[in-house]
Backbone as JSON Lines, residues from 0, in Angstrom:
{"i":0,"aa":"M","n":[16.88,6.9,-5.44],"ca":[15.5,6.51,-5.14],"c":[14.88,5.92,-6.39]}
{"i":1,"aa":"N","n":[14.07,4.87,-6.22],"ca":[13.39,4.27,-7.36],"c":[12.1,5.0,-7.59]}
{"i":2,"aa":"T","n":[11.85,5.17,-8.84],"ca":[10.68,5.9,-9.28],"c":[9.83,5.02,-10.32]}
{"i":3,"aa":"P","n":[8.6,5.08,-10.27],"ca":[7.74,4.26,-11.19],"c":[7.75,4.71,-12.63]}
{"i":4,"aa":"K","n":[7.76,3.79,-13.51],"ca":[7.58,4.12,-14.86],"c":[6.06,4.06,-15.26]}
{"i":5,"aa":"K","n":[5.39,3.15,-14.48],"ca":[3.95,2.98,-14.79],"c":[3.26,2.56,-13.45]}
{"i":6,"aa":"V","n":[2.07,3.14,-13.3],"ca":[1.15,2.8,-12.21],"c":[-0.18,2.41,-12.81]}
{"i":7,"aa":"K","n":[-0.65,1.25,-12.61],"ca":[-1.84,0.77,-13.36],"c":[-2.73,-0.07,-12.42]}
{"i":8,"aa":"L","n":[-4.07,0.38,-12.38],"ca":[-5.1,-0.48,-11.62],"c":[-5.65,-1.51,-12.54]}
{"i":9,"aa":"H","n":[-5.63,-2.72,-11.99],"ca":[-6.1,-3.9,-12.81],"c":[-7.5,-4.36,-12.18]}
{"i":10,"aa":"K","n":[-8.55,-3.82,-12.78],"ca":[-9.91,-4.29,-12.45],"c":[-10.23,-4.4,-11.01]}
{"i":11,"aa":"Q","n":[-9.83,-3.48,-10.15],"ca":[-10.16,-3.47,-8.72],"c":[-9.69,-4.69,-8.1]}
{"i":12,"aa":"D","n":[-8.63,-5.36,-8.68],"ca":[-7.97,-6.55,-8.06],"c":[-6.68,-6.15,-7.43]}
{"i":13,"aa":"Y","n":[-5.83,-5.44,-8.14],"ca":[-4.6,-5.11,-7.74],"c":[-3.96,-3.82,-8.47]}
{"i":14,"aa":"L","n":[-2.98,-3.21,-7.77],"ca":[-2.29,-2.07,-8.36],"c":[-0.9,-2.51,-8.84]}
{"i":15,"aa":"E","n":[-0.64,-2.3,-10.02],"ca":[0.75,-2.71,-10.51],"c":[1.56,-1.46,-10.64]}
{"i":16,"aa":"V","n":[2.79,-1.55,-10.09],"ca":[3.73,-0.55,-10.26],"c":[5.01,-1.12,-10.9]}
{"i":17,"aa":"V","n":[5.38,-0.5,-12.0],"ca":[6.56,-0.98,-12.78],"c":[7.61,0.15,-12.5]}
{"i":18,"aa":"W","n":[8.75,-0.28,-11.9],"ca":[9.74,0.62,-11.52],"c":[10.85,0.85,-12.52]}
{"i":19,"aa":"D","n":[11.51,1.99,-12.38],"ca":[12.61,2.26,-13.33],"c":[13.79,1.35,-13.33]}
{"i":20,"aa":"N","n":[13.92,0.49,-12.31],"ca":[14.96,-0.53,-12.25],"c":[14.52,-1.86,-12.78]}
{"i":21,"aa":"G","n":[13.27,-1.91,-13.37],"ca":[12.83,-3.12,-13.97],"c":[11.89,-4.0,-12.98]}
{"i":22,"aa":"K","n":[11.92,-3.65,-11.74],"ca":[11.09,-4.46,-10.86],"c":[9.55,-4.14,-11.07]}
{"i":23,"aa":"I","n":[8.75,-5.1,-10.81],"ca":[7.34,-4.96,-10.84],"c":[6.78,-5.47,-9.58]}
{"i":24,"aa":"H","n":[5.92,-4.56,-8.91],"ca":[5.19,-4.88,-7.7],"c":[3.75,-4.9,-7.94]}
{"i":25,"aa":"N","n":[3.05,-5.94,-7.48],"ca":[1.54,-5.97,-7.56],"c":[1.03,-5.91,-6.22]}
{"i":26,"aa":"F","n":[0.33,-4.94,-5.85],"ca":[-0.35,-4.67,-4.6],"c":[-1.81,-5.03,-4.54]}
{"i":27,"aa":"P","n":[-2.21,-6.07,-3.71],"ca":[-3.6,-6.33,-3.57],"c":[-4.24,-5.04,-2.9]}
{"i":28,"aa":"L","n":[-5.44,-4.71,-3.36],"ca":[-6.05,-3.42,-2.85],"c":[-6.31,-3.45,-1.37]}
{"i":29,"aa":"K","n":[-6.71,-4.57,-0.85],"ca":[-6.97,-4.72,0.55],"c":[-5.67,-4.42,1.35]}
{"i":30,"aa":"F","n":[-4.5,-4.95,0.86],"ca":[-3.25,-4.68,1.6],"c":[-2.99,-3.12,1.58]}
{"i":31,"aa":"L","n":[-3.16,-2.48,0.37],"ca":[-2.79,-1.05,0.25],"c":[-3.72,-0.29,1.2]}
{"i":32,"aa":"R","n":[-5.01,-0.53,1.25],"ca":[-5.94,0.15,2.15],"c":[-5.54,-0.07,3.58]}
{"i":33,"aa":"D","n":[-5.34,-1.33,3.97],"ca":[-5.07,-1.6,5.37],"c":[-3.67,-1.04,5.81]}
{"i":34,"aa":"E","n":[-2.87,-0.83,4.85],"ca":[-1.54,-0.29,5.16],"c":[-1.41,1.23,4.87]}
{"i":35,"aa":"S","n":[-2.53,1.88,4.69],"ca":[-2.57,3.35,4.47],"c":[-1.68,4.04,5.47]}
{"i":36,"aa":"P","n":[-0.78,4.93,4.94],"ca":[0.19,5.52,5.86],"c":[-0.29,6.78,6.58]}
{"i":37,"aa":"D","n":[-1.57,6.96,6.87],"ca":[-1.96,8.16,7.55],"c":[-2.09,7.96,9.06]}
{"i":38,"aa":"A","n":[-2.02,8.99,9.79],"ca":[-2.05,8.95,11.27],"c":[-3.42,8.32,11.73]}
{"i":39,"aa":"G","n":[-4.53,8.58,11.04],"ca":[-5.85,7.97,11.43],"c":[-5.83,6.47,11.33]}
{"i":40,"aa":"N","n":[-4.88,5.92,10.61],"ca":[-4.91,4.42,10.34],"c":[-3.75,3.81,11.14]}
{"i":41,"aa":"K","n":[-2.63,4.41,11.25],"ca":[-1.44,3.93,11.89],"c":[-1.11,4.42,13.27]}
{"i":42,"aa":"G","n":[-1.78,5.44,13.66],"ca":[-1.4,6.16,14.91],"c":[-0.45,7.26,14.65]}
{"i":43,"aa":"E","n":[0.1,7.88,15.67],"ca":[0.98,8.9,15.5],"c":[2.2,8.83,16.59]}
{"i":44,"aa":"T","n":[3.38,9.3,16.18],"ca":[4.37,9.44,17.07],"c":[4.78,10.85,17.34]}
{"i":45,"aa":"I","n":[4.66,11.32,18.55],"ca":[5.04,12.71,18.88],"c":[6.08,12.62,20.05]}
{"i":46,"aa":"L","n":[7.18,13.28,19.76],"ca":[8.23,13.35,20.82],"c":[8.6,11.92,21.27]}
{"i":47,"aa":"W","n":[8.84,11.01,20.33],"ca":[9.23,9.62,20.6],"c":[8.22,8.82,21.34]}
{"i":48,"aa":"K","n":[7.03,9.31,21.53],"ca":[5.95,8.48,22.08],"c":[4.94,8.18,21.02]}
{"i":49,"aa":"H","n":[4.62,6.9,20.89],"ca":[3.69,6.42,19.88],"c":[2.27,6.33,20.51]}
{"i":50,"aa":"Y","n":[1.3,6.91,19.81],"ca":[-0.08,6.84,20.21],"c":[-0.84,6.0,19.27]}
{"i":51,"aa":"E","n":[-1.28,4.86,19.75],"ca":[-2.14,3.95,18.88],"c":[-3.54,4.42,18.9]}
{"i":52,"aa":"L","n":[-4.17,4.26,17.79],"ca":[-5.61,4.58,17.73],"c":[-6.4,3.3,17.94]}
{"i":53,"aa":"P","n":[-7.56,3.44,18.58],"ca":[-8.37,2.28,18.76],"c":[-8.86,1.8,17.4]}
{"i":54,"aa":"K","n":[-8.85,0.45,17.26],"ca":[-9.28,-0.13,15.98],"c":[-10.8,-0.02,15.87]}
{"i":55,"aa":"V","n":[-11.16,0.53,14.66],"ca":[-12.51,0.68,14.41],"c":[-12.72,-0.06,13.06]}
{"i":56,"aa":"E","n":[-13.51,-1.06,13.1],"ca":[-13.79,-1.79,11.88],"c":[-14.79,-1.15,11.08]}
{"i":57,"aa":"S","n":[-14.54,-0.83,9.85],"ca":[-15.4,-0.17,8.93],"c":[-15.51,-0.97,7.72]}
{"i":58,"aa":"N","n":[-16.66,-1.52,7.47],"ca":[-16.9,-2.33,6.25],"c":[-17.92,-1.66,5.33]}
{"i":59,"aa":"K","n":[-17.66,-0.35,5.1],"ca":[-18.51,0.36,4.16],"c":[-18.31,-0.21,2.8]}
{"i":60,"aa":"P","n":[-19.32,-0.17,1.92],"ca":[-19.2,-0.61,0.59],"c":[-18.12,0.25,-0.13]}
{"i":61,"aa":"G","n":[-17.27,-0.33,-0.85],"ca":[-16.24,0.43,-1.58],"c":[-14.97,0.58,-0.84]}
{"i":62,"aa":"K","n":[-14.82,0.02,0.37],"ca":[-13.67,0.16,1.19],"c":[-12.35,-0.25,0.44]}
{"i":63,"aa":"Y","n":[-12.5,-1.34,-0.33],"ca":[-11.28,-1.88,-0.96],"c":[-11.33,-1.71,-2.48]}
{"i":64,"aa":"E","n":[-12.04,-0.62,-2.92],"ca":[-12.12,-0.28,-4.35],"c":[-11.6,1.12,-4.57]}
{"i":65,"aa":"I","n":[-10.76,1.27,-5.58],"ca":[-10.18,2.6,-5.8],"c":[-11.11,3.43,-6.76]}
{"i":66,"aa":"E","n":[-11.32,4.63,-6.45],"ca":[-12.11,5.52,-7.21],"c":[-11.14,6.39,-8.1]}
{"i":67,"aa":"K","n":[-10.02,6.82,-7.5],"ca":[-9.12,7.67,-8.2],"c":[-7.74,7.62,-7.59]}
{"i":68,"aa":"I","n":[-6.73,7.72,-8.54],"ca":[-5.35,7.78,-8.02],"c":[-4.77,9.15,-8.64]}
{"i":69,"aa":"E","n":[-4.27,9.91,-7.67],"ca":[-3.74,11.21,-8.14],"c":[-2.21,11.39,-7.76]}
{"i":70,"aa":"P","n":[-1.41,11.95,-8.59],"ca":[-0.02,12.19,-8.26],"c":[0.16,13.29,-7.15]}
{"i":71,"aa":"V","n":[1.11,13.17,-6.43],"ca":[1.46,14.15,-5.37],"c":[2.88,14.55,-5.75]}
{"i":72,"aa":"G","n":[3.01,15.77,-6.29],"ca":[4.34,16.17,-6.8],"c":[4.86,15.13,-7.69]}
{"i":73,"aa":"N","n":[6.16,14.84,-7.56],"ca":[6.8,13.78,-8.31],"c":[7.33,12.75,-7.4]}
{"i":74,"aa":"Y","n":[6.76,12.59,-6.23],"ca":[7.31,11.71,-5.23],"c":[6.25,10.72,-4.66]}
{"i":75,"aa":"A","n":[5.0,10.8,-5.09],"ca":[4.01,9.97,-4.33],"c":[2.74,9.92,-5.16]}
{"i":76,"aa":"I","n":[1.79,9.08,-4.61],"ca":[0.44,9.09,-5.09],"c":[-0.61,9.21,-3.84]}
{"i":77,"aa":"Q","n":[-1.72,9.69,-4.15],"ca":[-2.78,9.67,-3.13],"c":[-3.94,8.87,-3.82]}
{"i":78,"aa":"I","n":[-4.51,7.95,-2.99],"ca":[-5.58,7.06,-3.52],"c":[-6.9,7.49,-2.81]}
{"i":79,"aa":"R","n":[-7.92,7.66,-3.64],"ca":[-9.2,7.94,-3.14],"c":[-10.03,6.69,-3.29]}
{"i":80,"aa":"W","n":[-10.47,6.16,-2.2],"ca":[-11.24,4.85,-2.22],"c":[-12.67,5.17,-2.4]}
{"i":81,"aa":"K","n":[-13.47,4.23,-2.9],"ca":[-14.81,4.47,-3.25],"c":[-15.72,4.74,-2.03]}
{"i":82,"aa":"D","n":[-15.26,4.46,-0.78],"ca":[-16.07,4.81,0.36],"c":[-15.78,6.24,0.89]}
{"i":83,"aa":"G","n":[-14.95,6.93,0.1],"ca":[-14.7,8.34,0.4],"c":[-13.42,8.59,1.2]}
{"i":84,"aa":"Y","n":[-12.74,7.46,1.61],"ca":[-11.49,7.66,2.27],"c":[-10.36,8.07,1.4]}
{"i":85,"aa":"D","n":[-9.68,9.15,1.7],"ca":[-8.6,9.68,0.85],"c":[-7.44,10.14,1.66]}
{"i":86,"aa":"Y","n":[-7.22,9.65,2.75],"ca":[-6.06,10.06,3.64],"c":[-4.77,9.21,3.41]}
{"i":87,"aa":"G","n":[-3.68,9.69,3.66],"ca":[-2.51,8.97,3.44],"c":[-1.91,9.16,2.11]}
{"i":88,"aa":"I","n":[-0.59,9.45,2.1],"ca":[0.08,9.68,0.82],"c":[1.12,8.54,0.76]}
{"i":89,"aa":"Y","n":[1.08,7.82,-0.36],"ca":[1.98,6.64,-0.63],"c":[3.16,7.14,-1.47]}
{"i":90,"aa":"S","n":[4.2,7.4,-0.66],"ca":[5.46,7.87,-1.38],"c":[6.08,6.77,-2.17]}
{"i":91,"aa":"W","n":[6.89,7.02,-3.16],"ca":[7.6,6.04,-3.93],"c":[8.39,5.11,-3.04]}
{"i":92,"aa":"D","n":[9.04,5.78,-2.05],"ca":[9.85,4.91,-1.22],"c":[9.01,4.01,-0.4]}
{"i":93,"aa":"L","n":[7.94,4.4,0.14],"ca":[7.01,3.58,0.91],"c":[6.49,2.38,0.09]}
{"i":94,"aa":"L","n":[5.97,2.71,-1.23],"ca":[5.52,1.72,-2.09],"c":[6.56,0.72,-2.44]}
{"i":95,"aa":"Y","n":[7.77,1.14,-2.62],"ca":[8.88,0.24,-3.03],"c":[9.08,-0.77,-1.85]}
{"i":96,"aa":"R","n":[9.14,-0.15,-0.65],"ca":[9.42,-1.08,0.53],"c":[8.19,-2.0,0.74]}
{"i":97,"aa":"L","n":[7.02,-1.57,0.59],"ca":[5.86,-2.42,0.71],"c":[5.9,-3.57,-0.34]}
{"i":98,"aa":"G","n":[6.34,-3.16,-1.55],"ca":[6.42,-4.2,-2.61],"c":[7.56,-5.18,-2.29]}
{"i":99,"aa":"E","n":[8.7,-4.8,-1.72],"ca":[9.73,-5.71,-1.39],"c":[9.25,-6.6,-0.26]}
{"i":100,"aa":"Y","n":[8.53,-6.06,0.73],"ca":[7.91,-6.83,1.78],"c":[7.0,-7.88,1.28]}
{"i":101,"aa":"L","n":[6.06,-7.6,0.35],"ca":[5.13,-8.56,-0.24],"c":[5.99,-9.67,-1.0]}
{"i":102,"aa":"E","n":[7.01,-9.26,-1.63],"ca":[7.84,-10.2,-2.4],"c":[8.57,-11.22,-1.45]}
{"i":103,"aa":"V","n":[9.14,-10.67,-0.42],"ca":[9.82,-11.59,0.56],"c":[8.77,-12.52,1.29]}
{"i":104,"aa":"K","n":[7.66,-11.93,1.66],"ca":[6.6,-12.64,2.31],"c":[6.07,-13.8,1.39]}
{"i":105,"aa":"G","n":[5.91,-13.56,0.13],"ca":[5.51,-14.54,-0.83],"c":[6.55,-15.64,-1.0]}
{"i":106,"aa":"N","n":[7.82,-15.27,-1.03],"ca":[8.86,-16.3,-1.18],"c":[8.96,-17.11,0.07]}
{"i":107,"aa":"L","n":[8.91,-16.5,1.25],"ca":[8.99,-17.3,2.52],"c":[7.86,-18.24,2.6]}
{"i":108,"aa":"H","n":[6.68,-17.78,2.23],"ca":[5.45,-18.63,2.29],"c":[5.72,-19.91,1.38]}
{"i":109,"aa":"Q","n":[6.27,-19.67,0.17],"ca":[6.52,-20.8,-0.71],"c":[7.53,-21.78,-0.15]}
{"i":110,"aa":"D","n":[8.59,-21.14,0.5],"ca":[9.67,-22.03,1.07],"c":[9.06,-22.92,2.18]}
{"i":111,"aa":"F","n":[8.19,-22.37,2.96],"ca":[7.74,-23.2,4.02],"c":[6.79,-24.28,3.58]}
{"i":112,"aa":"E","n":[6.15,-24.07,2.38],"ca":[5.26,-25.1,1.91],"c":[5.96,-26.35,1.3]}
{"i":113,"aa":"H","n":[7.23,-26.18,1.0],"ca":[8.02,-27.38,0.4],"c":[8.36,-28.27,1.5]}
{"i":114,"aa":"N","n":[8.25,-29.59,1.25],"ca":[8.75,-30.55,2.21],"c":[10.25,-30.73,2.06]}
{"i":115,"aa":"H","n":[10.91,-30.57,3.18],"ca":[12.44,-30.68,3.11],"c":[12.84,-31.96,3.72]}
């Protein structure tokens, strides 16, 4: 499992994670908040049945601003957002997969912009 060497917030723009394998992932705060891994955000699966939650748009001030980042054991972080939202634990595995997703998405976007 990859573990971070450094987790740093850059001026409420993005969260940088430097991994022990040398990779660096930069997470836009809007992406992290929208991808919060809690049941209240993503729904729940119980006995192989997935229950979607109704989408509720909340545009409270501070929704995409981080107030505090706290470690959870040695396997995750929990983010407290300035609007008071503090649900969802971002495990190192989840953050790494999300970082890889953003990297692939960014590379695909660039590839499609080139004229072939």
